[in-house]
Short mmCIF file of C-alpha atoms in Angstrom, two decimals:
data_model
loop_
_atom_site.label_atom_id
_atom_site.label_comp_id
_atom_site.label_asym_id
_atom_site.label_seq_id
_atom_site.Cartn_x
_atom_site.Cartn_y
_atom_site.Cartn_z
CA UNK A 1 -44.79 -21.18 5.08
CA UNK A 2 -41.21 -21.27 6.67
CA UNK A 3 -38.78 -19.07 5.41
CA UNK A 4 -35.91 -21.06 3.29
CA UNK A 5 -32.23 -20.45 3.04
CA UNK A 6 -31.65 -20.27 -0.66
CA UNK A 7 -28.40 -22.48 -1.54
CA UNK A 8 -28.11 -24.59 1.48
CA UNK A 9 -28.45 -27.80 0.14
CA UNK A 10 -25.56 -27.03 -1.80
CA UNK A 11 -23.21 -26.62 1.52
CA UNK A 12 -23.70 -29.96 3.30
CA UNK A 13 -21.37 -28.14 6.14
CA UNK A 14 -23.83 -25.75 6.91
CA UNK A 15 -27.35 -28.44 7.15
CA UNK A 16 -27.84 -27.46 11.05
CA UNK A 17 -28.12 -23.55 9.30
CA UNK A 18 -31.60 -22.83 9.84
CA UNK A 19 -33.73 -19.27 10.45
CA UNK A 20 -34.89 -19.54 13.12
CA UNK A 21 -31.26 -20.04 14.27
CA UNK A 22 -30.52 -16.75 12.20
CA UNK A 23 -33.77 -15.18 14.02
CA UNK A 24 -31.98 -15.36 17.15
CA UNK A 25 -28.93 -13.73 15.65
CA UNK A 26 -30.33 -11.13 14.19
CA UNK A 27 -32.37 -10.84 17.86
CA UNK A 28 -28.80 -10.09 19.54
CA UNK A 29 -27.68 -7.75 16.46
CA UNK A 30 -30.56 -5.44 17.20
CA UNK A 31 -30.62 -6.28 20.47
CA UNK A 32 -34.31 -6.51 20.18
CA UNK A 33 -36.52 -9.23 19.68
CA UNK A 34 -39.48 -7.68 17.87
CA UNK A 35 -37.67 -9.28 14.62
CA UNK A 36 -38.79 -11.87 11.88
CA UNK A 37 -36.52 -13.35 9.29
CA UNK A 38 -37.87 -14.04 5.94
CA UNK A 39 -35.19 -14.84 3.42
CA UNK A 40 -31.57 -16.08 3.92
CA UNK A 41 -29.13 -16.59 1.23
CA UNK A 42 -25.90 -18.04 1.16
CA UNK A 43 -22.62 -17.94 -0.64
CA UNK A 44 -19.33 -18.65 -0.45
CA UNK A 45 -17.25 -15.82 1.28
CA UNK A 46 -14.00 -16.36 0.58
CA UNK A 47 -11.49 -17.46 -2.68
CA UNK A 48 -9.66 -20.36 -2.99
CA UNK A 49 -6.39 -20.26 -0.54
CA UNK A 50 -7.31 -17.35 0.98
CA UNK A 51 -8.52 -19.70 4.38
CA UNK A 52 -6.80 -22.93 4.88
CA UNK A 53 -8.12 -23.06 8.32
CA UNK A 54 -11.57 -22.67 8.08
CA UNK A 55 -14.62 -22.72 4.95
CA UNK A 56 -15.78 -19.10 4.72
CA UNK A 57 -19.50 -18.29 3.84
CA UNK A 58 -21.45 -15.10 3.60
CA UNK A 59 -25.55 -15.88 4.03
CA UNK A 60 -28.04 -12.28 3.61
CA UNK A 61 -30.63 -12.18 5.74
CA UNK A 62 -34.01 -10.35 4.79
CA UNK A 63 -35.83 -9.82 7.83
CA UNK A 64 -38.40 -7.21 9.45
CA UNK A 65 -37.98 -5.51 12.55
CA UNK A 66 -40.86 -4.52 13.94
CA UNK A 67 -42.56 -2.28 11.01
CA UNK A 68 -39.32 -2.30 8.79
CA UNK A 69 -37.78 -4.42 5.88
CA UNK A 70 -34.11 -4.60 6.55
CA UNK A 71 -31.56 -6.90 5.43
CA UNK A 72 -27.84 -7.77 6.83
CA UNK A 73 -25.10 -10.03 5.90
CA UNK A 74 -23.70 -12.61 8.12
CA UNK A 75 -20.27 -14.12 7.98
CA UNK A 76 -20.04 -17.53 8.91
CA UNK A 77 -16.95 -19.86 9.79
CA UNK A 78 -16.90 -23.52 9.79
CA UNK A 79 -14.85 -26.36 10.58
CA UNK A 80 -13.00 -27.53 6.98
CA UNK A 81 -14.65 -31.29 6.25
CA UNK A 82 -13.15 -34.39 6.15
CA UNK A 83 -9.37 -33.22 5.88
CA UNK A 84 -6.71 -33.29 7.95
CA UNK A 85 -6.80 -29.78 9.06
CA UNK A 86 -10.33 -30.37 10.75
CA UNK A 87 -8.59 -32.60 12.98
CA UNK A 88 -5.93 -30.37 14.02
CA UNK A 89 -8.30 -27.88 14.25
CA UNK A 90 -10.51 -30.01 16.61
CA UNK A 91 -7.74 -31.71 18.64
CA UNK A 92 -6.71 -27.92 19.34
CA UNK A 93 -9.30 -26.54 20.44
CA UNK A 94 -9.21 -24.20 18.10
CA UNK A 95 -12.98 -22.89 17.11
CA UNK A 96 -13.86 -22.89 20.80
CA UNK A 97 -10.71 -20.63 21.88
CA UNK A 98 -11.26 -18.15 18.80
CA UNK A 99 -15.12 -17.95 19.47
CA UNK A 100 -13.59 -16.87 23.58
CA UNK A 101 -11.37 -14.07 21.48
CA UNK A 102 -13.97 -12.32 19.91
CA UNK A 103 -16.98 -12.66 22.19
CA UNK A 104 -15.28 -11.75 25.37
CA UNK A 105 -11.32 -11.36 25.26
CA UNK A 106 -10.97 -8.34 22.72
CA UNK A 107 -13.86 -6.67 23.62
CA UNK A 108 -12.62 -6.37 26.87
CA UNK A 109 -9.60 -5.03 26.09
CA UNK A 110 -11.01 -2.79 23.79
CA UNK A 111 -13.07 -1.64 26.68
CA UNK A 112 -10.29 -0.99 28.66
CA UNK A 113 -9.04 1.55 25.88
CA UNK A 114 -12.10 2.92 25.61
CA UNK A 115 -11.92 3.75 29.42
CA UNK A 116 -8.56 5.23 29.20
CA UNK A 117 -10.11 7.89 26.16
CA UNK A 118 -7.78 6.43 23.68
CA UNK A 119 -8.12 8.76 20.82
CA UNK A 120 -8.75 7.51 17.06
CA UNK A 121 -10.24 3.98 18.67
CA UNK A 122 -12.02 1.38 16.89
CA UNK A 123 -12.72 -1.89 17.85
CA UNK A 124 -9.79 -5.19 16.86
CA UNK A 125 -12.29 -7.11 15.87
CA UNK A 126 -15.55 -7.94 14.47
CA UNK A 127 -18.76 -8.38 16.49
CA UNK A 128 -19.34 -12.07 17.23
CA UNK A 129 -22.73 -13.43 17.74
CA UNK A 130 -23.29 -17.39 17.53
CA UNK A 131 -20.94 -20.31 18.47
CA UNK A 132 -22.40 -23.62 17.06
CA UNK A 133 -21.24 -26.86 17.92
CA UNK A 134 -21.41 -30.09 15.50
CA UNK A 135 -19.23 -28.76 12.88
CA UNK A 136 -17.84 -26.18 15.05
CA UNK A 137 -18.50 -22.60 13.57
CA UNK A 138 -19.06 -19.11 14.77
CA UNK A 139 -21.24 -16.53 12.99
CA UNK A 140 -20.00 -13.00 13.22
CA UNK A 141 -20.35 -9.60 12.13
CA UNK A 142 -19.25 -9.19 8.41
CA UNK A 143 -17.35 -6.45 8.13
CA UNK A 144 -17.74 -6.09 4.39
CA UNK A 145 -21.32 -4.73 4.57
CA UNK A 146 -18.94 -1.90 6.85
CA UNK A 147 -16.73 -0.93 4.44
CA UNK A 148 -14.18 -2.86 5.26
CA UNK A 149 -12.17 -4.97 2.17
CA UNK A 150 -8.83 -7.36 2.55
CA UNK A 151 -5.83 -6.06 0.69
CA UNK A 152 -3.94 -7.84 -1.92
CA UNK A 153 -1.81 -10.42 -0.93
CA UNK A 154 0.26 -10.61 -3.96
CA UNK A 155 1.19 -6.91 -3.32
CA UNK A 156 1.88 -6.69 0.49
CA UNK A 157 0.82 -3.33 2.05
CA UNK A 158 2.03 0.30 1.69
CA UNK A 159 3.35 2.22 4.37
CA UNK A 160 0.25 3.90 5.44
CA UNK A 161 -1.03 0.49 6.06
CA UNK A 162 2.04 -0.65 7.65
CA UNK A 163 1.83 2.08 10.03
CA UNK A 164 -1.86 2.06 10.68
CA UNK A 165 -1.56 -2.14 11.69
CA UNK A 166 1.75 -1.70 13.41
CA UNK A 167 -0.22 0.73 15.57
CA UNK A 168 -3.49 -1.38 15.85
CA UNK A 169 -1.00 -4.28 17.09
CA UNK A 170 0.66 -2.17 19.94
CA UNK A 171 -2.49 -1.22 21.19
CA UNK A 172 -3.48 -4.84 21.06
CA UNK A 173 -0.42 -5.58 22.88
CA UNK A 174 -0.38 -3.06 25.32
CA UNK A 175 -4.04 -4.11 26.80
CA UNK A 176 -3.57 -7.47 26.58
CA UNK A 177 -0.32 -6.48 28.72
CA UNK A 178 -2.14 -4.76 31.09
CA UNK A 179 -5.07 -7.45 31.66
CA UNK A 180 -2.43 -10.54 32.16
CA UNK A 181 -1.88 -8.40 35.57
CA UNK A 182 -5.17 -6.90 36.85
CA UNK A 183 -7.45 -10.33 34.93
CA UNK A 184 -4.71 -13.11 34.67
CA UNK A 185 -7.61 -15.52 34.49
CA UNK A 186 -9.00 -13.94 31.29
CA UNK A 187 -5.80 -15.77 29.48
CA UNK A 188 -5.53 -19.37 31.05
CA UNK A 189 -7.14 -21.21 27.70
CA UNK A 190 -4.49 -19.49 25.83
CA UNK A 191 -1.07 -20.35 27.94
CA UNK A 192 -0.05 -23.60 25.39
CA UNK A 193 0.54 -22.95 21.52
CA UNK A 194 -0.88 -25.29 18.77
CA UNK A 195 2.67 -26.25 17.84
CA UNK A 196 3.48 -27.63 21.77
CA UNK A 197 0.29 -29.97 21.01
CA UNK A 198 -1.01 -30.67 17.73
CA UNK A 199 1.49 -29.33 15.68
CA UNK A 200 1.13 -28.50 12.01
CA UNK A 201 4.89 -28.70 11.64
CA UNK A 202 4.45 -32.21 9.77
CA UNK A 203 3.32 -29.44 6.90
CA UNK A 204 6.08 -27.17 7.94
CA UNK A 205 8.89 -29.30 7.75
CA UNK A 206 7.86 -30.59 4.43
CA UNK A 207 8.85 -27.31 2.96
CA UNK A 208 11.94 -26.94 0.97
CA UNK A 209 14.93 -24.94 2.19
CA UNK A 210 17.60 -24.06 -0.11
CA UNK A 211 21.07 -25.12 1.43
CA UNK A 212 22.03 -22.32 3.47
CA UNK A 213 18.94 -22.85 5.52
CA UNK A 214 19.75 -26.71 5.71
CA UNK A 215 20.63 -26.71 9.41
CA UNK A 216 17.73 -23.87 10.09
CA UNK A 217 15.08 -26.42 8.75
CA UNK A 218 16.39 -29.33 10.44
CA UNK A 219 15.45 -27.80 14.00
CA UNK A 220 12.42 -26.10 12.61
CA UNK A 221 9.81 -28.07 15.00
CA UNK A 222 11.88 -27.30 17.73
CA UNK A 223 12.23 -24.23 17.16
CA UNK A 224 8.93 -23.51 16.74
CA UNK A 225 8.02 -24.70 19.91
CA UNK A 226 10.81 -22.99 21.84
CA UNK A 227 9.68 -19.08 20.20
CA UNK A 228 6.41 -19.76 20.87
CA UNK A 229 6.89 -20.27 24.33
CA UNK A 230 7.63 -17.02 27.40
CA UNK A 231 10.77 -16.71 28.40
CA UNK A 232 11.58 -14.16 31.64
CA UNK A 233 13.35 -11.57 29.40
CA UNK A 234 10.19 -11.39 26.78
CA UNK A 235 7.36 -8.56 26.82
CA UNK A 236 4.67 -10.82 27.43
CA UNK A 237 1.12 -10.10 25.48
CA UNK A 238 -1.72 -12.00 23.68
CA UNK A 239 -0.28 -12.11 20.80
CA UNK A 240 -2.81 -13.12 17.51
CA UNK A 241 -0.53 -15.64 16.39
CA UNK A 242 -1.67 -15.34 12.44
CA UNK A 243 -0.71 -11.76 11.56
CA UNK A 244 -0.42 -11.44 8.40
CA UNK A 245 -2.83 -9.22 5.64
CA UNK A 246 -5.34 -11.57 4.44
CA UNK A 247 -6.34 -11.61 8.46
CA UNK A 248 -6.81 -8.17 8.36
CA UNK A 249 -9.96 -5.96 6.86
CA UNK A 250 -9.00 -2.12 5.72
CA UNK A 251 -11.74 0.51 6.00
CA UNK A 252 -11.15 3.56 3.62
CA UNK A 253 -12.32 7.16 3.14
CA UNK A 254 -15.05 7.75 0.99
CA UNK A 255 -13.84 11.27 0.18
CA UNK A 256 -10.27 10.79 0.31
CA UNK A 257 -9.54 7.09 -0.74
CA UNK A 258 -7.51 6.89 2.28
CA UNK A 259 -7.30 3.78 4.43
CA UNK A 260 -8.61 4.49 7.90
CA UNK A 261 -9.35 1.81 9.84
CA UNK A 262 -8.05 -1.64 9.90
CA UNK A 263 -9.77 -4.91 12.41
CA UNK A 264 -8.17 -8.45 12.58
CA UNK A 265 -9.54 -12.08 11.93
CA UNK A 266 -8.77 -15.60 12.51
CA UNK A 267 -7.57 -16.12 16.22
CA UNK A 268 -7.35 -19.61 15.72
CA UNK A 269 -3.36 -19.86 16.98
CA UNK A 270 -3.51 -16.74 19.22
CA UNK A 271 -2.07 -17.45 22.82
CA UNK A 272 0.22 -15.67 25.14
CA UNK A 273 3.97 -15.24 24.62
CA UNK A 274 6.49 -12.91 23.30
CA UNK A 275 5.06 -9.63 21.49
CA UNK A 276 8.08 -9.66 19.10
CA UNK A 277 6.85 -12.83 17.51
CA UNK A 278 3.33 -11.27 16.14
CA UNK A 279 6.16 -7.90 15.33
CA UNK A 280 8.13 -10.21 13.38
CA UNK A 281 5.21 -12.42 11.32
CA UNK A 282 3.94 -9.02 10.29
CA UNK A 283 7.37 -7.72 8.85
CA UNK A 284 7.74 -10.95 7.30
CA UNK A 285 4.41 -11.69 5.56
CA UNK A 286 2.86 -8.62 4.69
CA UNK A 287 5.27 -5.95 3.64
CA UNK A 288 5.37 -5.04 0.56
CA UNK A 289 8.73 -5.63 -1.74
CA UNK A 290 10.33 -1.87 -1.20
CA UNK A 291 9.67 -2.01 2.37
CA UNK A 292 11.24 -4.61 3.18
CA UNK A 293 14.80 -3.29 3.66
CA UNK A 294 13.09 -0.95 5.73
CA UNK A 295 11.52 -2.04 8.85
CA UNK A 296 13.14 0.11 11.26
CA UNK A 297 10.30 3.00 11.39
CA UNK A 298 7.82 0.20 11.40
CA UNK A 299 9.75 -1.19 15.08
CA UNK A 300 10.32 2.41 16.18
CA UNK A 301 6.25 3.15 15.64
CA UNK A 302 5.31 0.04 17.09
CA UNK A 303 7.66 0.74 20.31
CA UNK A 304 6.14 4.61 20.42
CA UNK A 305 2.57 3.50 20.24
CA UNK A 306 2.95 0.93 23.04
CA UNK A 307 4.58 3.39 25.53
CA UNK A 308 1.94 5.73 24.81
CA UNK A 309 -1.09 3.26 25.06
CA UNK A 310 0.65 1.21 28.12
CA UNK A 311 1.39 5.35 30.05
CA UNK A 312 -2.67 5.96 29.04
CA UNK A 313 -3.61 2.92 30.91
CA UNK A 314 -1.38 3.74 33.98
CA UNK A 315 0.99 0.64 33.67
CA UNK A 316 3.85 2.78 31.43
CA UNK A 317 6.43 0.66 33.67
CA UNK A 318 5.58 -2.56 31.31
CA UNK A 319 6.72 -1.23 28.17
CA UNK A 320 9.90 -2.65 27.13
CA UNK A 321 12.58 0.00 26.52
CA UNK A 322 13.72 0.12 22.61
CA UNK A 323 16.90 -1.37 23.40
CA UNK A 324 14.69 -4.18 24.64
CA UNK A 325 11.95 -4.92 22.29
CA UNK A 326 15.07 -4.22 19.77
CA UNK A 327 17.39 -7.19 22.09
CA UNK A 328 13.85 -9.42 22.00
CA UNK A 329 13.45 -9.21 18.10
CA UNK A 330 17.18 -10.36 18.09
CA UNK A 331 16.75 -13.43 20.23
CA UNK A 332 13.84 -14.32 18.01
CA UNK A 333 15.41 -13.93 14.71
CA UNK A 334 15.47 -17.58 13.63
CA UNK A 335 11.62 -17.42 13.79
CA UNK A 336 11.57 -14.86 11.26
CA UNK A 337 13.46 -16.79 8.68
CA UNK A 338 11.29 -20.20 9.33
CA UNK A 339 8.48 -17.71 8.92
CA UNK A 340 9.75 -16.15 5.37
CA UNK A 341 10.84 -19.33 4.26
CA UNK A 342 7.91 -21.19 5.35
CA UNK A 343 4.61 -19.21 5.28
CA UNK A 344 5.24 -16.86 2.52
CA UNK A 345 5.56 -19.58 -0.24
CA UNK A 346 1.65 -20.42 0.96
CA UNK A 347 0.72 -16.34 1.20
CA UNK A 348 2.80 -15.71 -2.44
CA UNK A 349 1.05 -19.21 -4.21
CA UNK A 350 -0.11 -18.29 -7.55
CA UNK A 351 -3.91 -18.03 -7.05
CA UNK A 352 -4.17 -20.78 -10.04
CA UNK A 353 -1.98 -22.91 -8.43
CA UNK A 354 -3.14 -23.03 -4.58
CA UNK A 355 -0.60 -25.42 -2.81
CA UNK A 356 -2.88 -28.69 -0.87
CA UNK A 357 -1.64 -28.90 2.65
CA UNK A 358 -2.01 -32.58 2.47
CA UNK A 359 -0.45 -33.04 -1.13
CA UNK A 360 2.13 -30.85 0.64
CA UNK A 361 2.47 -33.47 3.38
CA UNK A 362 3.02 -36.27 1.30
CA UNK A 363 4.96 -35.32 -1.20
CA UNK A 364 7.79 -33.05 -1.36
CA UNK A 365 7.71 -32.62 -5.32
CA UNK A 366 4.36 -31.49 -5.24
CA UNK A 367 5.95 -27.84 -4.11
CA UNK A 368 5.88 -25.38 -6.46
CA UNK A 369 7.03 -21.98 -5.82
CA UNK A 370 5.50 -19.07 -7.85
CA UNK A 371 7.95 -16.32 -9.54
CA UNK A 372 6.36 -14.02 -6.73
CA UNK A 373 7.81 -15.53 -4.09
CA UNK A 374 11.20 -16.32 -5.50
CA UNK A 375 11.50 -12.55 -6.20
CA UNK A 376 10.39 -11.49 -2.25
CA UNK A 377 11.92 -14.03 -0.86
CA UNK A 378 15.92 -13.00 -2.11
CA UNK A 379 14.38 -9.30 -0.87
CA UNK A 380 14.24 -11.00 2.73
CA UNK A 381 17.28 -13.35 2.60
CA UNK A 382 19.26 -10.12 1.63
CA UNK A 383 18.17 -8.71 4.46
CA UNK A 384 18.97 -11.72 6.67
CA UNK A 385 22.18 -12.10 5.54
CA UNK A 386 22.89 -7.86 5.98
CA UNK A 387 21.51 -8.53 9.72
CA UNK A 388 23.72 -11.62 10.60
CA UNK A 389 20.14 -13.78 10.89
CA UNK A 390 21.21 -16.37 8.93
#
């Protein structure tokens, strides 16, 4: 009798899922083949709006390897169906270039760090072991059977988790840094951005800006396209594109209650360009409400943690000075108002009222911003308007 998958004919995105396919991934997990799967099951991973780029399922695997019944959960991510996101998504590239990310980009830099005995290392990422093609999808690691749980995104973080991602990024920057000189090759998928080819700023512009932003939003494409692209004066990285805290997972002590570790998810806009922009869609997603008057220590820890890592891997002469990544932030302050006013009405949605990207497209009136929002979003115009931003 051939082991089933319990629940797949419920997911008509997931019909080429079959176990022998999750056989051969379990094969590479153990990285032996003495292994037989007898039971898969599958649910959905993820709530509503917490993906808009991707449908999210979890699928257990029963299985015996060699003499012993084990059993291991699978994420899996697949191309949305039928919407207009799957076609951005698949004009970009997208699947193919984050499936690159986690199966060979960031576990070579995390080699690198590894090499260099940076202490307190754990990997960015987790473990990737199947691209499929025809819906695109990759099956990967799930970090939940780990430990690892997202944070709430109606809260924002704390400043222990602030400070533990700000210092996960710079290491992230810092060996990306280092590899665009010794392995240049590594990054040539990731030279254009989404929004200098399929751009999802039909969605963006369809936001609604109150009147002092008027002018802001009428460049917005434009200036999308300009901050995501190098310029000479920039610290030039990998950046992840997406940061913000529902793609992050937050291991914590079991004795303590304290968070630990954190790894990142969804590379599907990552691509080379200014660090400062992956800096400033941090600050401006993710913060909780009382930090965000206070991002200074969060910059300063960021710039420490870079010179360190960068002097560790014998290339200290590529860190930017303070007064630099400080100049850099500066020249890409319009970015992080388009990103407050833009993004964080989708991150702050009330979770009974998830916003449709393509309602949002077509109609303006079909915006509705929740009392979250409103209240975070005078935190960070406040601050704009104290910096001279706006």
């Amino acid at each position: 009798m051939i082991p089933k998958i319990c629940n797949l004919d419920e997911n008509e995105n997931l019909m080429w899922l079959n176990t022998s396919l999750l056989e051969q991934v379990i094969v590479t997990s153990e990285e032996d083949d003495k292994v037989q799967v007898t039971l898969g099951k599958l649910t959905r991973a993820t709530a509503a709006g917490d993906n808009y780029g991707s449908e999210m399922y979890r699928v257990i695997v029963q299985y015996k390897h060699r003499t012993e019944c084990k059993t291991k959960s699978l994420i899996i991510k697949v191309l949305p169906r039928n919407n207009e996101m799957a076609k951005v998504l698949l004009k970009a590239n997208m699947f193919t270039k984050e499936y690159s990310v986690l199966s060979s980009v960031t576990p070579t830099m995390y080699k690198l760090l590894q090499e260099a005995s940076i202490p307190q290392l754990h990997p960015f990422t987790p473990l990737c072991f199947y691209f499929h093609r025809t819906p695109d999808a990759i099956i990967m690691e799930d970090l939940k059977e780990n430990g690892y749980k997202m944070a709430k995104r109606m809260l924002g973080l704390d400043i222990k988790h602030c400070m533990l991602v700000i210092r996960k990024l710079a290491r992230f920057h810092a060996s990306s840094a280092v590899l665009h000189v010794t392995s240049r090759d590594m990054f040539k998928p990731f030279h254009e951005s989404v929004y200098s080819d399929v751009s999802m700023s039909g969605q963006i512009t369809k936001i609604v800006f109150a009147e002092k932003l008027h002018n802001l939003a009428n460049n917005t494409v434009d200036l999308l396209i300009k901050f995501q692209e190098s310029d000479e004066n920039d610290f030039t990285v990998f950046k992840h594109g997406d940061l913000w805290l529902n793609n992050m997972m937050f291991k914590y002590s079991d004795e303590s209650g304290e968070v630990q570790d954190v790894r990142f998810v969804d590379f599907q806009l990552c691509h080379l360009g200014s660090a400062s922009i992956d800096v400033l869609y941090f600050l401006h997603t993710s913060l909780s409400k009382d930090l965000i008057g206070q991002q200074c220590d969060l910059i300063q820890e960021y710039h420490n943690t870079l010179k360190e890592t960068l002097a560790s891997l014998g290339y200290e002469q590529l860190a930017p000075s303070i007064q630099g990544l400080q100049q850099e932030l500066e020249r890409k302050r319009s970015y992080a108002v388009i990103v407050a006013c833009t993004v964080l009405p989708i991150i702050l949605a009330d979770p009974n009222n998830i916003p449709d990207f393509e309602e949002m497209a077509k109609n303006d009136e079909s915006i509705n911003f929740s009392e979250e929002f409103k209240a975070t979003i005078k935190l960070h115009l406040l601050e704009f308007e104290r910096k001279g931003w706006l």
